[in-house]
Structures are given as structure tokens and as C-alpha cells.
PDB file of C-alpha atoms in Angstrom:
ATOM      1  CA  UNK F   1      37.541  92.809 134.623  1.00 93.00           C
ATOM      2  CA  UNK F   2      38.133  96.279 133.730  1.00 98.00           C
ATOM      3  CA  UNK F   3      36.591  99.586 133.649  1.00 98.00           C
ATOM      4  CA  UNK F   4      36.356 101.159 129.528  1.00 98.00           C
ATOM      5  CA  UNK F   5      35.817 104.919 129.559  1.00 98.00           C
ATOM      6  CA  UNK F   6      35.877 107.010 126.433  1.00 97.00           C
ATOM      7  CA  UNK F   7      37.922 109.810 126.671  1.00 96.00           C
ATOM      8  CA  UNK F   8      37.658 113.332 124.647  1.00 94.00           C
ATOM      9  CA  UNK F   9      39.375 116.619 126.030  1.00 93.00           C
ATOM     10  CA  UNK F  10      37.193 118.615 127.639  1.00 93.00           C
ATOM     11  CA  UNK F  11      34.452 119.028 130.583  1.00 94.00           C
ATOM     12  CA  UNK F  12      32.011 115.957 129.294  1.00 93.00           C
ATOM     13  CA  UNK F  13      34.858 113.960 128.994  1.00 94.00           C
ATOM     14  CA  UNK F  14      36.372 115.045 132.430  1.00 95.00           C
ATOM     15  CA  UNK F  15      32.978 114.185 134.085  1.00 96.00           C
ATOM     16  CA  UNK F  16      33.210 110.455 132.261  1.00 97.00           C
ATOM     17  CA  UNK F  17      36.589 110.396 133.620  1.00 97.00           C
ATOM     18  CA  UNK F  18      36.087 111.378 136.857  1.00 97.00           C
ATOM     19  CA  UNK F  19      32.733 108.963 137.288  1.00 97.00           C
ATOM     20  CA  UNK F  20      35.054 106.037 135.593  1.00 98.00           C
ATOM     21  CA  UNK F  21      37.458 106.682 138.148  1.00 97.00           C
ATOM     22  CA  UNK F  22      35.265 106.185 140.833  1.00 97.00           C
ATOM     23  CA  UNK F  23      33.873 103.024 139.621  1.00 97.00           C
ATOM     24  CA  UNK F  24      37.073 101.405 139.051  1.00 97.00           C
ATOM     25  CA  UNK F  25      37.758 102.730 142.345  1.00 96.00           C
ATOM     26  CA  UNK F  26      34.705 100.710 143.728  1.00 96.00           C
ATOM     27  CA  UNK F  27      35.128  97.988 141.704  1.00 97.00           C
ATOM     28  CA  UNK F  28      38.113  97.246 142.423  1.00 97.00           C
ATOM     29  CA  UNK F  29      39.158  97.270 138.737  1.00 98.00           C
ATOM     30  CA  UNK F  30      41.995  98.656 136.703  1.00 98.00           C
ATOM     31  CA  UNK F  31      40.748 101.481 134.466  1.00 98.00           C
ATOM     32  CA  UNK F  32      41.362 101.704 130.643  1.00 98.00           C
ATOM     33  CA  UNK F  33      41.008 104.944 128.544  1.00 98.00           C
ATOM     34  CA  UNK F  34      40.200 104.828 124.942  1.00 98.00           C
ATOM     35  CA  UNK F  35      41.015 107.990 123.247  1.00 97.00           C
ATOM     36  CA  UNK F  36      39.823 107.594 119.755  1.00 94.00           C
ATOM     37  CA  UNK F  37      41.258 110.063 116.124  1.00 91.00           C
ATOM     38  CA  UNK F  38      40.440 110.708 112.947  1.00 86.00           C
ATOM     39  CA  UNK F  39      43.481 109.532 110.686  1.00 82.00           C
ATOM     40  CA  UNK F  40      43.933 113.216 110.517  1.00 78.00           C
ATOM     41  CA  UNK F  41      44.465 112.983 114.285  1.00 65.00           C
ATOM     42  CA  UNK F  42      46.857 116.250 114.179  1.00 72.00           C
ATOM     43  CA  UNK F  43      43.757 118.079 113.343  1.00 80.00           C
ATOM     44  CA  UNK F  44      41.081 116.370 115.781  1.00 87.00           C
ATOM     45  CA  UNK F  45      40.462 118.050 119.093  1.00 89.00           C
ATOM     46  CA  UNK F  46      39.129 114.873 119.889  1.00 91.00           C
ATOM     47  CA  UNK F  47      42.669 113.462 120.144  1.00 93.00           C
ATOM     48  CA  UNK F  48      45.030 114.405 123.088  1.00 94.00           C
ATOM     49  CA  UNK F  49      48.121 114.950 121.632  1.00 92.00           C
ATOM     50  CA  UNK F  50      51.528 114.145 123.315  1.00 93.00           C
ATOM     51  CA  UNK F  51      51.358 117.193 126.193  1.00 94.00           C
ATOM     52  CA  UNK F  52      47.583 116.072 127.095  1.00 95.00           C
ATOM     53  CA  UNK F  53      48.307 112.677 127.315  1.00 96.00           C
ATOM     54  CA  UNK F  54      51.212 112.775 129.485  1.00 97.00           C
ATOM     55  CA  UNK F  55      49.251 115.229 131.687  1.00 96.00           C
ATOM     56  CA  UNK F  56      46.232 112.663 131.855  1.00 97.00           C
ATOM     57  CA  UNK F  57      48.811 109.689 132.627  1.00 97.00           C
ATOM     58  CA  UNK F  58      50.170 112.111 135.573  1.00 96.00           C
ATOM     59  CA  UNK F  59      46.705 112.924 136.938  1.00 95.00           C
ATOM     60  CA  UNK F  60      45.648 109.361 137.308  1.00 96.00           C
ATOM     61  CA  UNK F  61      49.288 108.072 138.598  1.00 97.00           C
ATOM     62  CA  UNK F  62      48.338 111.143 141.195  1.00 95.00           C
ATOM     63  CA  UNK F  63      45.034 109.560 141.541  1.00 93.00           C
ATOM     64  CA  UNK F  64      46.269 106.005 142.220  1.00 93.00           C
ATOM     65  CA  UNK F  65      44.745 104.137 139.497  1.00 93.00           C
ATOM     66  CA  UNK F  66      45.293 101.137 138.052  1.00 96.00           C
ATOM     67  CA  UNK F  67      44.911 102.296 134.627  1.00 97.00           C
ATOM     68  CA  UNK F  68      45.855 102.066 130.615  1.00 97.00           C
ATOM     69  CA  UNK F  69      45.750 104.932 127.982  1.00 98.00           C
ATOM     70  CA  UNK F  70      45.209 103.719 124.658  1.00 97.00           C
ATOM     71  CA  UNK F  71      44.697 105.830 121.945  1.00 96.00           C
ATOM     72  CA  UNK F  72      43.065 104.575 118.437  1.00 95.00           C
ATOM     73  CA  UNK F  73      43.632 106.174 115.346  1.00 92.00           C
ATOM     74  CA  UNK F  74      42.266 103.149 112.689  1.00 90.00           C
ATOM     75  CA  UNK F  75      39.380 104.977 110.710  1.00 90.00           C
ATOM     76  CA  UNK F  76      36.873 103.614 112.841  1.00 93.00           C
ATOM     77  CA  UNK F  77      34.462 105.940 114.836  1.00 92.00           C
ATOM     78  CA  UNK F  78      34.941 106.212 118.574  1.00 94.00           C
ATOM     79  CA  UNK F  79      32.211 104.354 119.700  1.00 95.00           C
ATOM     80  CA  UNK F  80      32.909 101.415 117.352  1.00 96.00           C
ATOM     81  CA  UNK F  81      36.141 101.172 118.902  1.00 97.00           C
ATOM     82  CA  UNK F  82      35.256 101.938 122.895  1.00 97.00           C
ATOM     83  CA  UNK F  83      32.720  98.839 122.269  1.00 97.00           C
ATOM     84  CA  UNK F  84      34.943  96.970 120.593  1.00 97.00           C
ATOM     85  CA  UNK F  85      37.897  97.964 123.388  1.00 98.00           C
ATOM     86  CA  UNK F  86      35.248  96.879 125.714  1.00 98.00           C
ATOM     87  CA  UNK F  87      34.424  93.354 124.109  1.00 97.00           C
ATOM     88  CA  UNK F  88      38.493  92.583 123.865  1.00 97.00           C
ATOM     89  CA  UNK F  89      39.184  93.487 127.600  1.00 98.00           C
ATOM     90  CA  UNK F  90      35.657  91.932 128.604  1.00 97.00           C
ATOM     91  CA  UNK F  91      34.814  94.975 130.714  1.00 98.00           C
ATOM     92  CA  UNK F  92      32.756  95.515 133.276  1.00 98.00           C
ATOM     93  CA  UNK F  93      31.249  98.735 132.524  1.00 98.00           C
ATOM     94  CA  UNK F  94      31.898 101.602 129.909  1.00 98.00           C
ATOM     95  CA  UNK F  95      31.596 105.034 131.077  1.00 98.00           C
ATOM     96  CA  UNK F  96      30.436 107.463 128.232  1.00 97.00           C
ATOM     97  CA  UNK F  97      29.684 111.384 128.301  1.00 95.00           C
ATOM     98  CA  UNK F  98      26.577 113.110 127.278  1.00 91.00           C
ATOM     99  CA  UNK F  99      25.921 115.998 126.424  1.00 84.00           C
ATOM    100  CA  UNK F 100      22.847 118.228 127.919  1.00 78.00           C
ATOM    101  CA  UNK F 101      19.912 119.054 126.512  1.00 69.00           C
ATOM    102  CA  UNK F 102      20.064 122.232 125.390  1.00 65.00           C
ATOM    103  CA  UNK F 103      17.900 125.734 127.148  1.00 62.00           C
ATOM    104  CA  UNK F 104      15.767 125.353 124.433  1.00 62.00           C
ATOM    105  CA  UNK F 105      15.388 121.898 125.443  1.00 58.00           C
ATOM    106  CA  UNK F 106      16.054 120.380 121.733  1.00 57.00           C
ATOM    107  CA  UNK F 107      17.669 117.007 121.991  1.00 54.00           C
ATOM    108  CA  UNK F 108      21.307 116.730 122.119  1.00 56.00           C
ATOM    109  CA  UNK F 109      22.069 113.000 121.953  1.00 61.00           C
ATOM    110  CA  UNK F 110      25.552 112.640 121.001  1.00 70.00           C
ATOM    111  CA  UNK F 111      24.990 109.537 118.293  1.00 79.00           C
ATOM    112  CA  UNK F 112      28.244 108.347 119.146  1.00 88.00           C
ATOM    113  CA  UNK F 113      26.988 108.163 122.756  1.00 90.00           C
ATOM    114  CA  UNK F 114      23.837 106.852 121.550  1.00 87.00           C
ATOM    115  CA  UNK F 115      25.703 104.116 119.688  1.00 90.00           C
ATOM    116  CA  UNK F 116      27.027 102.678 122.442  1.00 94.00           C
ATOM    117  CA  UNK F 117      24.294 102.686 124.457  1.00 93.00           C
ATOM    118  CA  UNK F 118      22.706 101.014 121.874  1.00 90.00           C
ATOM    119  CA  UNK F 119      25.904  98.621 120.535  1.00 92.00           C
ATOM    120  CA  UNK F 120      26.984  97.730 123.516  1.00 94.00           C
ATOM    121  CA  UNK F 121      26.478  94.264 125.147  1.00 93.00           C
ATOM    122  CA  UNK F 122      27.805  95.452 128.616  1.00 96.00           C
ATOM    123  CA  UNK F 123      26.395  97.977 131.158  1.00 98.00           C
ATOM    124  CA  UNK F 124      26.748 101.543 130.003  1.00 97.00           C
ATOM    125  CA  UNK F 125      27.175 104.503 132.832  1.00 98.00           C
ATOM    126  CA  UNK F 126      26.367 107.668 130.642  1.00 97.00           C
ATOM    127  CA  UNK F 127      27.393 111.203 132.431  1.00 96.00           C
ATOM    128  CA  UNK F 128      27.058 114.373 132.309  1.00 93.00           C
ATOM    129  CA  UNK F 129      29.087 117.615 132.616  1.00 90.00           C
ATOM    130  CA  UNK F 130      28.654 119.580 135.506  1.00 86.00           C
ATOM    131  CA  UNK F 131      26.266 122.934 134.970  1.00 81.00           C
TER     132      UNK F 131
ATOM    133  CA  UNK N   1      22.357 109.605 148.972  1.00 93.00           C
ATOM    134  CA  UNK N   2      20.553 106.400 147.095  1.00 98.00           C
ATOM    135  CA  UNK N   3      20.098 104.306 143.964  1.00 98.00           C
ATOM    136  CA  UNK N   4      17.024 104.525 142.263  1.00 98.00           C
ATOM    137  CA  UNK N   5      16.053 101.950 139.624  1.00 98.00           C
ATOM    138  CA  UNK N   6      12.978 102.088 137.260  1.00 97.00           C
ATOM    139  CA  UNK N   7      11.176  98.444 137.127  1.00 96.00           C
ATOM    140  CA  UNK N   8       9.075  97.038 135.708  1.00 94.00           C
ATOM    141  CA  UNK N   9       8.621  93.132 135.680  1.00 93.00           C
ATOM    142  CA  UNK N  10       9.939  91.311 133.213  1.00 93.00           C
ATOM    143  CA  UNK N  11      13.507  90.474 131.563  1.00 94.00           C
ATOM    144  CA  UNK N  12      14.624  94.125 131.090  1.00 93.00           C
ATOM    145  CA  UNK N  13      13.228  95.420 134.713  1.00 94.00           C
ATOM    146  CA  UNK N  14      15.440  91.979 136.349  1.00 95.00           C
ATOM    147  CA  UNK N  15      18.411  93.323 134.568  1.00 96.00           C
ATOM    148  CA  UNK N  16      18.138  96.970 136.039  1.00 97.00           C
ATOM    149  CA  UNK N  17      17.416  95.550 139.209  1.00 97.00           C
ATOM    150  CA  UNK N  18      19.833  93.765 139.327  1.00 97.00           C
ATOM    151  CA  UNK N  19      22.405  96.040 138.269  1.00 97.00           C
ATOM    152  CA  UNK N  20      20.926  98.486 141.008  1.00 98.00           C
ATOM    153  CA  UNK N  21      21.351  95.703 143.885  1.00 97.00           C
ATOM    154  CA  UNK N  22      24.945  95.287 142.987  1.00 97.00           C
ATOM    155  CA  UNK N  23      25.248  99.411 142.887  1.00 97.00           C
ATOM    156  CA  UNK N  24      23.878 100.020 145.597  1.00 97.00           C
ATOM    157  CA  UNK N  25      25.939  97.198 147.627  1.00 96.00           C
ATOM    158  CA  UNK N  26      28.930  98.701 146.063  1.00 96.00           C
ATOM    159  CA  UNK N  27      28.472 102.563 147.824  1.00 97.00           C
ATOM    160  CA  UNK N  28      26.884 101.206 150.683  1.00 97.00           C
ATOM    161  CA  UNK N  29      23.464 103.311 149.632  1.00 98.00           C
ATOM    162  CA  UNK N  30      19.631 102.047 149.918  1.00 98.00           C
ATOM    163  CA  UNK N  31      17.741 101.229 146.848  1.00 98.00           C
ATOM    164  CA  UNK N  32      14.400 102.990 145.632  1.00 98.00           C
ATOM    165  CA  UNK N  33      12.644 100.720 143.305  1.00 98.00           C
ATOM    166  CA  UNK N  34      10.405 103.019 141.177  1.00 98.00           C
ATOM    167  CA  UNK N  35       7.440 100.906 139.385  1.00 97.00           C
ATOM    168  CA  UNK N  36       5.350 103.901 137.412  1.00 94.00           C
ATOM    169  CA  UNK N  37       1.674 102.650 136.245  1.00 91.00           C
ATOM    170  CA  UNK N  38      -0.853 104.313 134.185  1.00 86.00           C
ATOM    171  CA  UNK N  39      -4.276 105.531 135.950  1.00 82.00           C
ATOM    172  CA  UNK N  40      -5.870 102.316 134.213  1.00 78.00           C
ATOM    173  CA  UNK N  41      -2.989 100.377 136.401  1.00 65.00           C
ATOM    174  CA  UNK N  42      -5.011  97.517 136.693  1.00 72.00           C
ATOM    175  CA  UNK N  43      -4.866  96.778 133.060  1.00 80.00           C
ATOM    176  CA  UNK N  44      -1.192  97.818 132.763  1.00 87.00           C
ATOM    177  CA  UNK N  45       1.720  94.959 132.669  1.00 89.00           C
ATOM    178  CA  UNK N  46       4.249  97.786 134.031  1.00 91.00           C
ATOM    179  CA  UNK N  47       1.973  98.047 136.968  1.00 93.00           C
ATOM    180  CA  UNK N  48       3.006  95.711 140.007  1.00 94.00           C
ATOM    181  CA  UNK N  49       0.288  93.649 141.258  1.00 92.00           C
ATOM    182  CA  UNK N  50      -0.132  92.773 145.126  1.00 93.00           C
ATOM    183  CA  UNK N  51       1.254  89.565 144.357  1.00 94.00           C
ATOM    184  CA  UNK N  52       4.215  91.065 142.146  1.00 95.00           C
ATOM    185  CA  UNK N  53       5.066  93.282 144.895  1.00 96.00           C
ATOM    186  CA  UNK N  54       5.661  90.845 147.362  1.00 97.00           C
ATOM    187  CA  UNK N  55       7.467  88.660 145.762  1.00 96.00           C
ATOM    188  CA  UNK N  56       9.811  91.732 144.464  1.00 97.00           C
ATOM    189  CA  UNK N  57       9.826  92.681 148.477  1.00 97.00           C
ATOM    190  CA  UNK N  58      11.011  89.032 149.889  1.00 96.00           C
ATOM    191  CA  UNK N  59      13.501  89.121 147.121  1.00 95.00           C
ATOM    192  CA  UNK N  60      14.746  92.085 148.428  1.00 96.00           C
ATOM    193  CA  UNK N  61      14.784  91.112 151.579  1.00 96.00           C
ATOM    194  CA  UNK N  62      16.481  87.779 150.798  1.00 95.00           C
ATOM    195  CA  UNK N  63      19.499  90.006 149.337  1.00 93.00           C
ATOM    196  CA  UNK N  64      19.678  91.551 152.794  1.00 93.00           C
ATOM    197  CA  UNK N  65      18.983  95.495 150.567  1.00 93.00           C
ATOM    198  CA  UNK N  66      18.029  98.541 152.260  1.00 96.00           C
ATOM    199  CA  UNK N  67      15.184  99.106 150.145  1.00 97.00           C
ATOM    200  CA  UNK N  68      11.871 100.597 149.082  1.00 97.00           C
ATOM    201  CA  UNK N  69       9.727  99.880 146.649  1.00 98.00           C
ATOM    202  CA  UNK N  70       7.265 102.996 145.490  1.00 97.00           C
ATOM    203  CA  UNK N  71       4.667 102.373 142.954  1.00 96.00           C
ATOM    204  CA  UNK N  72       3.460 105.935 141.585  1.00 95.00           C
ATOM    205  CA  UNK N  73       0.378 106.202 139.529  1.00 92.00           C
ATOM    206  CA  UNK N  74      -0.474 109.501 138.961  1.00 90.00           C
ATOM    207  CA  UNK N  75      -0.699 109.644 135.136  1.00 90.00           C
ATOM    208  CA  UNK N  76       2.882 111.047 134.576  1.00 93.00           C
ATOM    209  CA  UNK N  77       5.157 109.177 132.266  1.00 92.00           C
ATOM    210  CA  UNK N  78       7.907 106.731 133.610  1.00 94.00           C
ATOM    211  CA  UNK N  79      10.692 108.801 132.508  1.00 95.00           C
ATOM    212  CA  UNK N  80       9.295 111.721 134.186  1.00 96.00           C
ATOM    213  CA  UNK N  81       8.523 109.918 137.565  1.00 97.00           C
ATOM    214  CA  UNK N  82      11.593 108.125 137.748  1.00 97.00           C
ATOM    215  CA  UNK N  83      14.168 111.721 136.947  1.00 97.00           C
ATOM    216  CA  UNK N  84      11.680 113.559 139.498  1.00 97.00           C
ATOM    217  CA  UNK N  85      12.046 110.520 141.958  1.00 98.00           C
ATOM    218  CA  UNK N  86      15.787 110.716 141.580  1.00 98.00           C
ATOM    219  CA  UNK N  87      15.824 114.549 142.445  1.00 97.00           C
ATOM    220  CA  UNK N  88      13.421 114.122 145.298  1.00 97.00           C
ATOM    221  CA  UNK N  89      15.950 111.487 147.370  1.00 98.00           C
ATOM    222  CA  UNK N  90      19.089 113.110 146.154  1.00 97.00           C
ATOM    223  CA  UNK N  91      20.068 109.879 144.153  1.00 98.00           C
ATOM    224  CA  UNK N  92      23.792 109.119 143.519  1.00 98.00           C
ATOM    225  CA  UNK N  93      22.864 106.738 140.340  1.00 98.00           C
ATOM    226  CA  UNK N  94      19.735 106.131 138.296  1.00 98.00           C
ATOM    227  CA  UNK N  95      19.851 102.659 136.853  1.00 98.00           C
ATOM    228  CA  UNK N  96      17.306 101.707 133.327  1.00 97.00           C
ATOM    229  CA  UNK N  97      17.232  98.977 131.243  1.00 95.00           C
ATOM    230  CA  UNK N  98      17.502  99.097 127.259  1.00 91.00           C
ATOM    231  CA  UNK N  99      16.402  97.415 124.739  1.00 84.00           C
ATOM    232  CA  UNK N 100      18.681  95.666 122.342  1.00 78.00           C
ATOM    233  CA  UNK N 101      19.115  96.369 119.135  1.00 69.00           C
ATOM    234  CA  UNK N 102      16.383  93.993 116.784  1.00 65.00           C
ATOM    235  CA  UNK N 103      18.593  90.900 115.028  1.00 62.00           C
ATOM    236  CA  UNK N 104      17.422  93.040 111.639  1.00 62.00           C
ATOM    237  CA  UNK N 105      19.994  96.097 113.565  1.00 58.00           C
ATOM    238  CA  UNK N 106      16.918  98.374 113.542  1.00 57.00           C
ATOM    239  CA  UNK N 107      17.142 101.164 116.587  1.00 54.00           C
ATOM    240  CA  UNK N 108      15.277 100.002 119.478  1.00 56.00           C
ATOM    241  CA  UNK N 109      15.599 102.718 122.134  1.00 61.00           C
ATOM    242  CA  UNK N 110      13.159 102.799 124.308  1.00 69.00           C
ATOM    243  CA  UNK N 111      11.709 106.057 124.784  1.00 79.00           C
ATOM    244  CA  UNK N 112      11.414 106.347 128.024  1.00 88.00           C
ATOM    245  CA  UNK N 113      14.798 105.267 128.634  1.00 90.00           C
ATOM    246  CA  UNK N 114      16.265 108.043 126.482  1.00 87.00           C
ATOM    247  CA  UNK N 115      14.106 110.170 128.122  1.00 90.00           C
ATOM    248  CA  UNK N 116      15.677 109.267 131.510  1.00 94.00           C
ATOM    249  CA  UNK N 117      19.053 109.717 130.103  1.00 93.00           C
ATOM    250  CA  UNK N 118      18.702 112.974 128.307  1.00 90.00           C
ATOM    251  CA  UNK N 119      16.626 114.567 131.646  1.00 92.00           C
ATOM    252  CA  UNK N 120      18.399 113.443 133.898  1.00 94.00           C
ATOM    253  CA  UNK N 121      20.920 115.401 136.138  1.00 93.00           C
ATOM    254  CA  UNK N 122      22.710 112.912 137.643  1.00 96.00           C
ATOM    255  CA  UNK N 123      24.738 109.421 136.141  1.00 98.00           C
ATOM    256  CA  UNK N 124      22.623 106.765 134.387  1.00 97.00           C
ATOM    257  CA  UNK N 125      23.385 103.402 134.164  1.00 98.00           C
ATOM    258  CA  UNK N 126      21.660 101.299 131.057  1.00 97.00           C
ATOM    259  CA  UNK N 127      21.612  97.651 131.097  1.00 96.00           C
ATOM    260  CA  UNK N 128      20.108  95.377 129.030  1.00 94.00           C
ATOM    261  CA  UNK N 129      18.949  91.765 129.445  1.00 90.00           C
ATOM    262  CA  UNK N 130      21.325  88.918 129.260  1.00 86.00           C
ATOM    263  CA  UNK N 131      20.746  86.856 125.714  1.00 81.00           C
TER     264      UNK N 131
END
């Protein structure tokens, strides 16, 4: 079994990184990171582009993972294809990010968090950034 | 640190539960079962009975778990006991279970659940029942 994490630049997708780390750590499990673009992927901060992606693949060879990067760019929203990703590998677990609420305390639910959450027929270990 | 679970009996509740067993064997942490009932507990199906609570103990036992169960009644909301729980022991994980989606797709997210996820300062895991 494997470990799924989505994967978007930046700290909430560091802290789902860093917690799917750990779990495939635990679990004994190789780890696979789904980065998912836009067709107009050159334009999607979402996206690592060549530079961040060889800098993530040297951070988790550092780490000692076990791990896969695979990045998706097929017109279909991230977290159609992280459940999807997750289905084909038959993971164990799929890490997500969420965002915070914010001071105001409205509700920030990212929906494509909240779609996998709901989609998904595996557990689902949503994170958070650190404050 | 510790794994805290929210329970409640029935399909949903066994599926956190379990979840939180395997967790908790996993970092070598206790378990805090959290089972929240409403001041009219008696009438509520949430609540643990005696009997309930027993059985849920020996089980516990019988996994050989580090455990406690704590049934709070003190007309908060589940969500609310179970985040405040989770602060008060330091927790390393909070584990719910979801609701799947109706066969008709309709959105079945429990509120309490999303509550727990969106309040929450520390990593969630949602399960949901096997089929």
C-alpha cells in the first residue's frame, strides 16, 4: 500500500507533505505525490515547474523516502485526480491540506479539500499549516 | 502526546475507532475515546450506556490499548468537546468519522465533523464506514 498526498507549493502543502512523510514513515509505505495543473500549467502556481520539482525530489531522497512524484496535467481538478491516484495505487491514506479559518472566523474550506474528504473511499488525514 | 477519537456507537463511531486503535499502535501513544452526550443523555443514542461502556472497555482491553474512555455531558456540542479535549491532552491526531456521500451524490458532511476539522489545530483523520 502506499501513502497519496496532494501536493501544491507552499506552507499548507509543506505541512501535508511533511505529515505524509511521517505516515509513510510509520507505515512503512512508499509515498506518492500528486501534483495536479491546469492545462495552462505554465501559468498555475499550483504546478511546480521543473526547478521545484527537482528540489522536492532532492528533499525527500535527503529524507529517505520511498517515494513517486507524479504530476497531472489532464483537465481534471486536483482532487478528482488525488482520489482517483488514490483508487489506482489502492492507498492507504491520502494526506490533504487545509486551510484555517480565518480571524474573523468565516469558513475557509478549501472545496477541493472538501471533495476529497467527501469523494474519497479511503481514510483522509487533513492538515494544517503551521500559525 | 495521544490519539483522541470522537465515538459514538454505531457503524461510523467503529470505523473511527478503529482507525484510532491502529494510530495509536502505530506512534506508540494512548487512546482517549471521547463519547459527548446531550444533558437529556439518557434519551440520546450518542450517549454510551453502562452496558455500552463496558463492552467498548473489554474491547479495549482485548486489543491490549492504553486507553480511556471519557464521556462528557455538559451541554457543549461534540465538535467543541472533542477539539477542546484534543488541546487539553496535547493530542498528536484527532480521528472522526464521515458520512458518505448519499447514492443520489447529495453532500452529506456531517456537521460536527467539519466542525472538528475546520477548529481544529492539530491533524484530523476522517474515516468512513466500510460498504
Amino acid at each position: 500500500m502506499t501513502v497519496v498526498v496532494g501536493y501544491v507549493p507552499g506552507p499548507i502543502g509543506e505541512a501535508a507533505l511533511q505529515a505524509a512523510l511521517a505516515e509513510a514513515d510509520r507505515r512503512r509505505e512508499p509515498l506518492l505525490v500528486v501534483n495536479v495543473g491546469q492545462p495552462d500549467a505554465a501559468n498555475d502556481p499550483r504546478f511546480l515547474d521543473e526547478g521545484e520539482r527537482i528540489r522536492l525530489a532532492d528533499r525527500l531522497l535527503f529524507e529517505g523516502a520511498a517515494f513517486e512524484i507524479e504530476q497531472l496535467v489532464r483537465g481534471r481538478e486536483a482532487a478528482e485526480e488525488l482520489v482517483a491516484e488514490a483508487e489506482r495505487v489502492d492507498a492507504s491514506l491520502i494526506v490533504v491540506g487545509l486551510r484555517r479559518r480565518s480571524p474573523t472566523g468565516k469558513l475557509l474550506f478549501g472545496s477541493q479539500a472538501q471533495r476529497v474528504l467527501l469523494d474519497a473511499d479511503r481514510p483522509v488525514l487533513a492538515v494544517k499549516a503551521p500559525h
